[in-house]
């Protein structure tokens, strides 16, 4: 029940923005997530030469009017594509310059080989020269070696280990990298893993959860937040005492 009170500690994280309502990974999707109450937004970043693009797939076909592999098309071609409702594929910098500064920004490093270095350099500039604070960012990746490289280059910026499975050593990999959170696929929410993460002081966020009952169940289990295409379904307030 929605009632007056402080926002709960549970995070509604707009997955690729509010991708259930607007074209994923676009500026419109981020604006929509903010409007629907998301406290954080997530988007995917890939390196294309010297440019960091906000884009999820290897191929252009599913989400744009273009065709073929992202990395095989020229930047000029990519930048002219329609990513839905007239939106274009933004660079990381364009996305950051656009986003409402009240939300946290989870940047998922999708590509590897130089992505960490390029993103670290951009985020350091946003922190050092543009007034962003490190805690406004959370950088995550399935590519744990890339994430470790990011930590080395930008140790002030919080990181999260992305998991799609339960590692044999449970949450130890996140602790080793110095991450603050584990972002776990919903199929692998496991009591032992969650307890181990907790005991190491790590937050646990679960992706991608769109069903209202599932979201409420995860919240009741003590999960710290969910990635959802429908951020309004994960917004809760704690009743004033
Ligand atoms: O970061 C959580 C989630 O976005 C990971 O999976 O494929 O949606 O990028 P994917
Ligand atoms: Mg992602």
PDB file of C-alpha atoms and ligand atoms in Angstrom:
ATOM      1  CA  UNK A   1       0.000   0.000   0.000  1.00  0.00           C
ATOM      2  CA  UNK A   2       1.325   3.413  -0.895  1.00  0.00           C
ATOM      3  CA  UNK A   3       1.297   5.754   2.045  1.00  0.00           C
ATOM      4  CA  UNK A   4       3.045   8.917   3.080  1.00  0.00           C
ATOM      5  CA  UNK A   5       6.463   8.168   4.504  1.00  0.00           C
ATOM      6  CA  UNK A   6      10.112   7.912   3.742  1.00  0.00           C
ATOM      7  CA  UNK A   7      11.169   6.072   0.606  1.00  0.00           C
ATOM      8  CA  UNK A   8      12.077   2.513   1.529  1.00  0.00           C
ATOM      9  CA  UNK A   9      15.669   1.376   1.190  1.00  0.00           C
ATOM     10  CA  UNK A  10      14.579  -1.009  -1.566  1.00  0.00           C
ATOM     11  CA  UNK A  11      15.839   0.189  -4.945  1.00  0.00           C
ATOM     12  CA  UNK A  12      13.757   0.338  -8.089  1.00  0.00           C
ATOM     13  CA  UNK A  13      16.347   0.183 -10.871  1.00  0.00           C
ATOM     14  CA  UNK A  14      15.080   0.964 -14.359  1.00  0.00           C
ATOM     15  CA  UNK A  15      16.453  -1.841 -16.556  1.00  0.00           C
ATOM     16  CA  UNK A  16      17.838  -0.256 -19.741  1.00  0.00           C
ATOM     17  CA  UNK A  17      15.765   2.660 -18.428  1.00  0.00           C
ATOM     18  CA  UNK A  18      12.015   2.045 -18.230  1.00  0.00           C
ATOM     19  CA  UNK A  19      12.355  -0.321 -21.171  1.00  0.00           C
ATOM     20  CA  UNK A  20       8.840  -1.682 -20.747  1.00  0.00           C
ATOM     21  CA  UNK A  21       7.510   1.749 -21.648  1.00  0.00           C
ATOM     22  CA  UNK A  22      10.108   3.337 -23.937  1.00  0.00           C
ATOM     23  CA  UNK A  23      12.836   2.165 -26.343  1.00  0.00           C
ATOM     24  CA  UNK A  24      15.579   0.531 -24.270  1.00  0.00           C
ATOM     25  CA  UNK A  25      18.861   2.306 -23.510  1.00  0.00           C
ATOM     26  CA  UNK A  26      17.630   5.622 -24.910  1.00  0.00           C
ATOM     27  CA  UNK A  27      17.452   8.999 -23.226  1.00  0.00           C
ATOM     28  CA  UNK A  28      13.663   8.734 -23.383  1.00  0.00           C
ATOM     29  CA  UNK A  29      13.826   5.427 -21.458  1.00  0.00           C
ATOM     30  CA  UNK A  30      15.870   7.079 -18.698  1.00  0.00           C
ATOM     31  CA  UNK A  31      13.505  10.066 -18.475  1.00  0.00           C
ATOM     32  CA  UNK A  32      10.564   7.672 -18.272  1.00  0.00           C
ATOM     33  CA  UNK A  33      12.223   5.675 -15.479  1.00  0.00           C
ATOM     34  CA  UNK A  34      12.789   8.839 -13.461  1.00  0.00           C
ATOM     35  CA  UNK A  35       9.198   9.935 -14.008  1.00  0.00           C
ATOM     36  CA  UNK A  36       7.966   6.543 -12.777  1.00  0.00           C
ATOM     37  CA  UNK A  37       9.951   6.773  -9.556  1.00  0.00           C
ATOM     38  CA  UNK A  38      13.101   4.721 -10.234  1.00  0.00           C
ATOM     39  CA  UNK A  39      15.881   5.633  -7.821  1.00  0.00           C
ATOM     40  CA  UNK A  40      18.480   4.176 -10.198  1.00  0.00           C
ATOM     41  CA  UNK A  41      18.737   3.521 -13.915  1.00  0.00           C
ATOM     42  CA  UNK A  42      20.788   0.826 -15.596  1.00  0.00           C
ATOM     43  CA  UNK A  43      22.148   0.955 -19.122  1.00  0.00           C
ATOM     44  CA  UNK A  44      24.665  -1.018 -21.178  1.00  0.00           C
ATOM     45  CA  UNK A  45      27.835   0.401 -22.651  1.00  0.00           C
ATOM     46  CA  UNK A  46      29.989  -0.934 -25.482  1.00  0.00           C
ATOM     47  CA  UNK A  47      33.227   0.454 -26.873  1.00  0.00           C
ATOM     48  CA  UNK A  48      33.209   1.245 -30.590  1.00  0.00           C
ATOM     49  CA  UNK A  49      36.743   2.449 -31.374  1.00  0.00           C
ATOM     50  CA  UNK A  50      37.257   5.585 -29.323  1.00  0.00           C
ATOM     51  CA  UNK A  51      33.536   5.984 -28.658  1.00  0.00           C
ATOM     52  CA  UNK A  52      31.429   4.521 -25.859  1.00  0.00           C
ATOM     53  CA  UNK A  53      27.917   3.718 -27.035  1.00  0.00           C
ATOM     54  CA  UNK A  54      24.861   2.949 -24.919  1.00  0.00           C
ATOM     55  CA  UNK A  55      23.657  -0.260 -26.553  1.00  0.00           C
ATOM     56  CA  UNK A  56      22.840  -3.802 -25.430  1.00  0.00           C
ATOM     57  CA  UNK A  57      23.034  -6.241 -28.353  1.00  0.00           C
ATOM     58  CA  UNK A  58      25.877  -7.337 -30.624  1.00  0.00           C
ATOM     59  CA  UNK A  59      23.571  -6.686 -33.570  1.00  0.00           C
ATOM     60  CA  UNK A  60      21.574  -3.639 -34.575  1.00  0.00           C
ATOM     61  CA  UNK A  61      18.526  -5.510 -35.885  1.00  0.00           C
ATOM     62  CA  UNK A  62      16.343  -5.973 -32.788  1.00  0.00           C
ATOM     63  CA  UNK A  63      16.270  -2.428 -31.456  1.00  0.00           C
ATOM     64  CA  UNK A  64      17.012  -0.173 -34.444  1.00  0.00           C
ATOM     65  CA  UNK A  65      16.162   0.242 -38.134  1.00  0.00           C
ATOM     66  CA  UNK A  66      19.735  -0.812 -38.963  1.00  0.00           C
ATOM     67  CA  UNK A  67      21.195  -4.226 -39.691  1.00  0.00           C
ATOM     68  CA  UNK A  68      24.294  -6.240 -38.915  1.00  0.00           C
ATOM     69  CA  UNK A  69      26.830  -6.124 -36.146  1.00  0.00           C
ATOM     70  CA  UNK A  70      27.282  -2.912 -34.174  1.00  0.00           C
ATOM     71  CA  UNK A  71      31.060  -3.139 -34.360  1.00  0.00           C
ATOM     72  CA  UNK A  72      31.050  -3.682 -38.142  1.00  0.00           C
ATOM     73  CA  UNK A  73      29.130  -0.482 -38.901  1.00  0.00           C
ATOM     74  CA  UNK A  74      30.698   2.956 -39.041  1.00  0.00           C
ATOM     75  CA  UNK A  75      29.986   5.370 -36.225  1.00  0.00           C
ATOM     76  CA  UNK A  76      28.418   7.695 -38.788  1.00  0.00           C
ATOM     77  CA  UNK A  77      25.928   5.010 -39.851  1.00  0.00           C
ATOM     78  CA  UNK A  78      25.174   3.982 -36.262  1.00  0.00           C
ATOM     79  CA  UNK A  79      24.530   7.541 -35.158  1.00  0.00           C
ATOM     80  CA  UNK A  80      21.888   8.028 -37.854  1.00  0.00           C
ATOM     81  CA  UNK A  81      19.826   5.001 -36.852  1.00  0.00           C
ATOM     82  CA  UNK A  82      16.412   5.194 -35.258  1.00  0.00           C
ATOM     83  CA  UNK A  83      16.501   3.361 -31.915  1.00  0.00           C
ATOM     84  CA  UNK A  84      12.721   3.739 -31.564  1.00  0.00           C
ATOM     85  CA  UNK A  85      10.360   6.739 -31.480  1.00  0.00           C
ATOM     86  CA  UNK A  86      12.993   8.840 -33.203  1.00  0.00           C
ATOM     87  CA  UNK A  87      15.578   8.268 -30.460  1.00  0.00           C
ATOM     88  CA  UNK A  88      19.217   7.810 -31.435  1.00  0.00           C
ATOM     89  CA  UNK A  89      21.901   5.614 -29.878  1.00  0.00           C
ATOM     90  CA  UNK A  90      23.628   7.907 -27.379  1.00  0.00           C
ATOM     91  CA  UNK A  91      27.252   8.012 -26.367  1.00  0.00           C
ATOM     92  CA  UNK A  92      27.994   7.528 -22.679  1.00  0.00           C
ATOM     93  CA  UNK A  93      28.729  11.247 -22.344  1.00  0.00           C
ATOM     94  CA  UNK A  94      25.480  12.269 -24.058  1.00  0.00           C
ATOM     95  CA  UNK A  95      23.578   9.968 -21.722  1.00  0.00           C
ATOM     96  CA  UNK A  96      25.257  11.344 -18.600  1.00  0.00           C
ATOM     97  CA  UNK A  97      24.737  14.931 -19.746  1.00  0.00           C
ATOM     98  CA  UNK A  98      21.055  14.209 -20.244  1.00  0.00           C
ATOM     99  CA  UNK A  99      20.178  12.183 -17.162  1.00  0.00           C
ATOM    100  CA  UNK A 100      18.370  13.710 -14.198  1.00  0.00           C
ATOM    101  CA  UNK A 101      21.092  14.064 -11.572  1.00  0.00           C
ATOM    102  CA  UNK A 102      18.810  12.842  -8.788  1.00  0.00           C
ATOM    103  CA  UNK A 103      19.003   9.212  -9.940  1.00  0.00           C
ATOM    104  CA  UNK A 104      21.880   6.823  -9.507  1.00  0.00           C
ATOM    105  CA  UNK A 105      23.472   5.530 -12.682  1.00  0.00           C
ATOM    106  CA  UNK A 106      24.433   1.867 -13.110  1.00  0.00           C
ATOM    107  CA  UNK A 107      26.699   1.480 -16.113  1.00  0.00           C
ATOM    108  CA  UNK A 108      27.050  -2.104 -17.296  1.00  0.00           C
ATOM    109  CA  UNK A 109      30.303  -2.749 -19.168  1.00  0.00           C
ATOM    110  CA  UNK A 110      29.006  -4.978 -21.949  1.00  0.00           C
ATOM    111  CA  UNK A 111      32.083  -5.215 -24.132  1.00  0.00           C
ATOM    112  CA  UNK A 112      35.558  -6.112 -22.967  1.00  0.00           C
ATOM    113  CA  UNK A 113      39.051  -5.192 -24.056  1.00  0.00           C
ATOM    114  CA  UNK A 114      39.510  -1.503 -23.284  1.00  0.00           C
ATOM    115  CA  UNK A 115      35.957  -0.751 -22.177  1.00  0.00           C
ATOM    116  CA  UNK A 116      36.924  -0.437 -18.508  1.00  0.00           C
ATOM    117  CA  UNK A 117      39.755   1.974 -19.294  1.00  0.00           C
ATOM    118  CA  UNK A 118      37.578   4.167 -21.509  1.00  0.00           C
ATOM    119  CA  UNK A 119      34.677   4.267 -19.029  1.00  0.00           C
ATOM    120  CA  UNK A 120      37.031   4.916 -16.098  1.00  0.00           C
ATOM    121  CA  UNK A 121      38.485   7.884 -17.935  1.00  0.00           C
ATOM    122  CA  UNK A 122      35.035   9.366 -18.644  1.00  0.00           C
ATOM    123  CA  UNK A 123      33.737   8.855 -15.102  1.00  0.00           C
ATOM    124  CA  UNK A 124      36.879  10.298 -13.543  1.00  0.00           C
ATOM    125  CA  UNK A 125      36.336  13.408 -15.634  1.00  0.00           C
ATOM    126  CA  UNK A 126      32.683  13.634 -14.538  1.00  0.00           C
ATOM    127  CA  UNK A 127      33.769  13.338 -10.900  1.00  0.00           C
ATOM    128  CA  UNK A 128      36.818  15.613 -11.086  1.00  0.00           C
ATOM    129  CA  UNK A 129      35.435  18.333 -13.353  1.00  0.00           C
ATOM    130  CA  UNK A 130      31.668  18.127 -13.567  1.00  0.00           C
ATOM    131  CA  UNK A 131      30.571  17.837  -9.976  1.00  0.00           C
ATOM    132  CA  UNK A 132      29.373  14.237  -9.992  1.00  0.00           C
ATOM    133  CA  UNK A 133      30.040  12.274  -6.819  1.00  0.00           C
ATOM    134  CA  UNK A 134      31.396   8.713  -7.069  1.00  0.00           C
ATOM    135  CA  UNK A 135      28.402   7.248  -5.210  1.00  0.00           C
ATOM    136  CA  UNK A 136      26.077   8.421  -7.994  1.00  0.00           C
ATOM    137  CA  UNK A 137      27.643   5.670 -10.106  1.00  0.00           C
ATOM    138  CA  UNK A 138      27.656   1.898  -9.931  1.00  0.00           C
ATOM    139  CA  UNK A 139      29.740   0.139 -12.572  1.00  0.00           C
ATOM    140  CA  UNK A 140      28.985  -3.533 -13.194  1.00  0.00           C
ATOM    141  CA  UNK A 141      29.998  -6.304 -15.550  1.00  0.00           C
ATOM    142  CA  UNK A 142      29.833 -10.019 -16.240  1.00  0.00           C
ATOM    143  CA  UNK A 143      33.436  -9.624 -17.426  1.00  0.00           C
ATOM    144  CA  UNK A 144      35.050  -9.777 -14.015  1.00  0.00           C
ATOM    145  CA  UNK A 145      38.555  -9.154 -15.352  1.00  0.00           C
ATOM    146  CA  UNK A 146      37.281  -5.969 -16.995  1.00  0.00           C
ATOM    147  CA  UNK A 147      35.644  -4.971 -13.712  1.00  0.00           C
ATOM    148  CA  UNK A 148      38.879  -5.564 -11.815  1.00  0.00           C
ATOM    149  CA  UNK A 149      40.651  -3.314 -14.350  1.00  0.00           C
ATOM    150  CA  UNK A 150      37.991  -0.655 -13.772  1.00  0.00           C
ATOM    151  CA  UNK A 151      38.580  -0.846  -9.999  1.00  0.00           C
ATOM    152  CA  UNK A 152      42.296  -0.365 -10.556  1.00  0.00           C
ATOM    153  CA  UNK A 153      41.745   2.730 -12.710  1.00  0.00           C
ATOM    154  CA  UNK A 154      38.868   4.346 -10.796  1.00  0.00           C
ATOM    155  CA  UNK A 155      38.925   2.921  -7.247  1.00  0.00           C
ATOM    156  CA  UNK A 156      36.658   5.683  -5.920  1.00  0.00           C
ATOM    157  CA  UNK A 157      33.687   4.509  -8.017  1.00  0.00           C
ATOM    158  CA  UNK A 158      31.522   1.694  -6.596  1.00  0.00           C
ATOM    159  CA  UNK A 159      31.323  -1.538  -8.587  1.00  0.00           C
ATOM    160  CA  UNK A 160      29.029  -4.570  -8.709  1.00  0.00           C
ATOM    161  CA  UNK A 161      29.719  -8.087  -9.893  1.00  0.00           C
ATOM    162  CA  UNK A 162      27.127  -9.405 -12.338  1.00  0.00           C
ATOM    163  CA  UNK A 163      26.287 -13.077 -11.861  1.00  0.00           C
ATOM    164  CA  UNK A 164      24.188 -15.432 -13.927  1.00  0.00           C
ATOM    165  CA  UNK A 165      24.686 -18.504 -11.763  1.00  0.00           C
ATOM    166  CA  UNK A 166      25.852 -19.421  -8.279  1.00  0.00           C
ATOM    167  CA  UNK A 167      29.665 -19.459  -8.113  1.00  0.00           C
ATOM    168  CA  UNK A 168      31.327 -22.336  -6.251  1.00  0.00           C
ATOM    169  CA  UNK A 169      32.875 -19.796  -3.918  1.00  0.00           C
ATOM    170  CA  UNK A 170      29.554 -17.931  -3.489  1.00  0.00           C
ATOM    171  CA  UNK A 171      30.162 -14.180  -3.076  1.00  0.00           C
ATOM    172  CA  UNK A 172      33.944 -14.369  -2.693  1.00  0.00           C
ATOM    173  CA  UNK A 173      34.579 -13.056  -6.233  1.00  0.00           C
ATOM    174  CA  UNK A 174      32.785  -9.807  -5.422  1.00  0.00           C
ATOM    175  CA  UNK A 175      34.765  -9.372  -2.233  1.00  0.00           C
ATOM    176  CA  UNK A 176      38.012 -10.050  -4.095  1.00  0.00           C
ATOM    177  CA  UNK A 177      37.256  -7.316  -6.642  1.00  0.00           C
ATOM    178  CA  UNK A 178      36.184  -4.905  -3.907  1.00  0.00           C
ATOM    179  CA  UNK A 179      32.615  -4.644  -5.225  1.00  0.00           C
ATOM    180  CA  UNK A 180      29.825  -3.200  -3.104  1.00  0.00           C
ATOM    181  CA  UNK A 181      27.081  -5.353  -4.633  1.00  0.00           C
ATOM    182  CA  UNK A 182      26.184  -8.523  -6.446  1.00  0.00           C
ATOM    183  CA  UNK A 183      23.718  -8.140  -9.301  1.00  0.00           C
ATOM    184  CA  UNK A 184      22.196 -11.573  -9.639  1.00  0.00           C
ATOM    185  CA  UNK A 185      19.997 -13.155 -12.324  1.00  0.00           C
ATOM    186  CA  UNK A 186      16.563 -13.913 -10.897  1.00  0.00           C
ATOM    187  CA  UNK A 187      16.839 -17.633 -11.772  1.00  0.00           C
ATOM    188  CA  UNK A 188      19.767 -17.912  -9.361  1.00  0.00           C
ATOM    189  CA  UNK A 189      18.477 -16.214  -6.248  1.00  0.00           C
ATOM    190  CA  UNK A 190      19.846 -18.649  -3.691  1.00  0.00           C
ATOM    191  CA  UNK A 191      19.566 -18.333   0.087  1.00  0.00           C
ATOM    192  CA  UNK A 192      23.144 -19.427   0.717  1.00  0.00           C
ATOM    193  CA  UNK A 193      24.573 -16.989  -1.818  1.00  0.00           C
ATOM    194  CA  UNK A 194      22.463 -14.130  -0.474  1.00  0.00           C
ATOM    195  CA  UNK A 195      23.484 -14.917   3.126  1.00  0.00           C
ATOM    196  CA  UNK A 196      27.139 -15.096   2.129  1.00  0.00           C
ATOM    197  CA  UNK A 197      26.867 -11.749   0.320  1.00  0.00           C
ATOM    198  CA  UNK A 198      25.196 -10.243   3.397  1.00  0.00           C
ATOM    199  CA  UNK A 199      27.900 -11.516   5.719  1.00  0.00           C
ATOM    200  CA  UNK A 200      30.456  -9.777   3.507  1.00  0.00           C
ATOM    201  CA  UNK A 201      28.530  -6.490   3.633  1.00  0.00           C
ATOM    202  CA  UNK A 202      27.466  -6.705  -0.005  1.00  0.00           C
ATOM    203  CA  UNK A 203      24.121  -5.523  -1.372  1.00  0.00           C
ATOM    204  CA  UNK A 204      22.174  -7.908  -3.607  1.00  0.00           C
ATOM    205  CA  UNK A 205      20.179  -6.616  -6.576  1.00  0.00           C
ATOM    206  CA  UNK A 206      18.226  -9.004  -8.811  1.00  0.00           C
ATOM    207  CA  UNK A 207      17.514  -8.777 -12.563  1.00  0.00           C
ATOM    208  CA  UNK A 208      15.178  -8.694 -14.437  1.00  0.00           C
ATOM    209  CA  UNK A 209      11.972  -8.802 -12.430  1.00  0.00           C
ATOM    210  CA  UNK A 210       8.757  -7.471 -13.932  1.00  0.00           C
ATOM    211  CA  UNK A 211       6.058  -9.356 -12.037  1.00  0.00           C
ATOM    212  CA  UNK A 212       4.648  -7.410  -9.085  1.00  0.00           C
ATOM    213  CA  UNK A 213       4.308 -10.494  -6.843  1.00  0.00           C
ATOM    214  CA  UNK A 214       7.876 -11.576  -7.596  1.00  0.00           C
ATOM    215  CA  UNK A 215       9.117  -8.088  -6.734  1.00  0.00           C
ATOM    216  CA  UNK A 216       7.266  -8.106  -3.417  1.00  0.00           C
ATOM    217  CA  UNK A 217       8.580 -11.569  -2.565  1.00  0.00           C
ATOM    218  CA  UNK A 218      12.167 -10.546  -3.234  1.00  0.00           C
ATOM    219  CA  UNK A 219      11.706  -7.474  -1.107  1.00  0.00           C
ATOM    220  CA  UNK A 220      10.332  -9.638   1.726  1.00  0.00           C
ATOM    221  CA  UNK A 221      13.414 -11.902   1.413  1.00  0.00           C
ATOM    222  CA  UNK A 222      15.664  -8.950   2.161  1.00  0.00           C
ATOM    223  CA  UNK A 223      16.949  -8.351  -1.389  1.00  0.00           C
ATOM    224  CA  UNK A 224      18.106  -4.734  -1.733  1.00  0.00           C
ATOM    225  CA  UNK A 225      16.435  -3.914  -5.034  1.00  0.00           C
ATOM    226  CA  UNK A 226      15.448  -5.124  -8.486  1.00  0.00           C
ATOM    227  CA  UNK A 227      16.177  -4.265 -12.071  1.00  0.00           C
ATOM    228  CA  UNK A 228      12.833  -3.928 -13.781  1.00  0.00           C
ATOM    229  CA  UNK A 229      11.494  -2.782 -17.130  1.00  0.00           C
ATOM    230  CA  UNK A 230       8.552  -1.291 -15.166  1.00  0.00           C
ATOM    231  CA  UNK A 231      10.146   0.793 -12.389  1.00  0.00           C
ATOM    232  CA  UNK A 232       6.776   1.886 -10.991  1.00  0.00           C
ATOM    233  CA  UNK A 233       6.176  -1.712  -9.855  1.00  0.00           C
ATOM    234  CA  UNK A 234       9.159  -1.610  -7.486  1.00  0.00           C
ATOM    235  CA  UNK A 235       8.572   1.728  -5.783  1.00  0.00           C
ATOM    236  CA  UNK A 236       7.672   1.351  -2.104  1.00  0.00           C
ATOM    237  CA  UNK A 237       7.532   3.744   0.790  1.00  0.00           C
ATOM    238  CA  UNK A 238       7.983   2.784   4.435  1.00  0.00           C
ATOM    239  CA  UNK A 239       5.046   3.928   6.524  1.00  0.00           C
ATOM    240  CA  UNK A 240       5.911   6.825   8.769  1.00  0.00           C
ATOM    241  CA  UNK A 241       6.406   5.472  12.306  1.00  0.00           C
TER     242      UNK A 241
HETATM  243  O1  LIG B   1      22.667  -5.310 -15.257  1.00  0.00           O
HETATM  244  C1  LIG B   1      21.594  -6.179 -15.125  1.00  0.00           C
HETATM  245  C2  LIG B   1      21.162  -6.713 -16.464  1.00  0.00           C
HETATM  246  O2  LIG B   1      21.048  -5.618 -17.336  1.00  0.00           O
HETATM  247  C3  LIG B   1      22.112  -7.731 -17.027  1.00  0.00           C
HETATM  248  O3  LIG B   1      21.632  -8.354 -18.186  1.00  0.00           O
HETATM  249  O4  LIG B   1      21.435  -8.694 -20.618  1.00  0.00           O
HETATM  250  O5  LIG B   1      19.905  -7.119 -19.476  1.00  0.00           O
HETATM  251  O6  LIG B   1      22.287  -6.520 -19.785  1.00  0.00           O
HETATM  252  P1  LIG B   1      21.299  -7.634 -19.572  1.00  0.00           P
HETATM  253 MG1  LIG B   2      22.369  -4.623 -18.748  1.00  0.00          MG
END
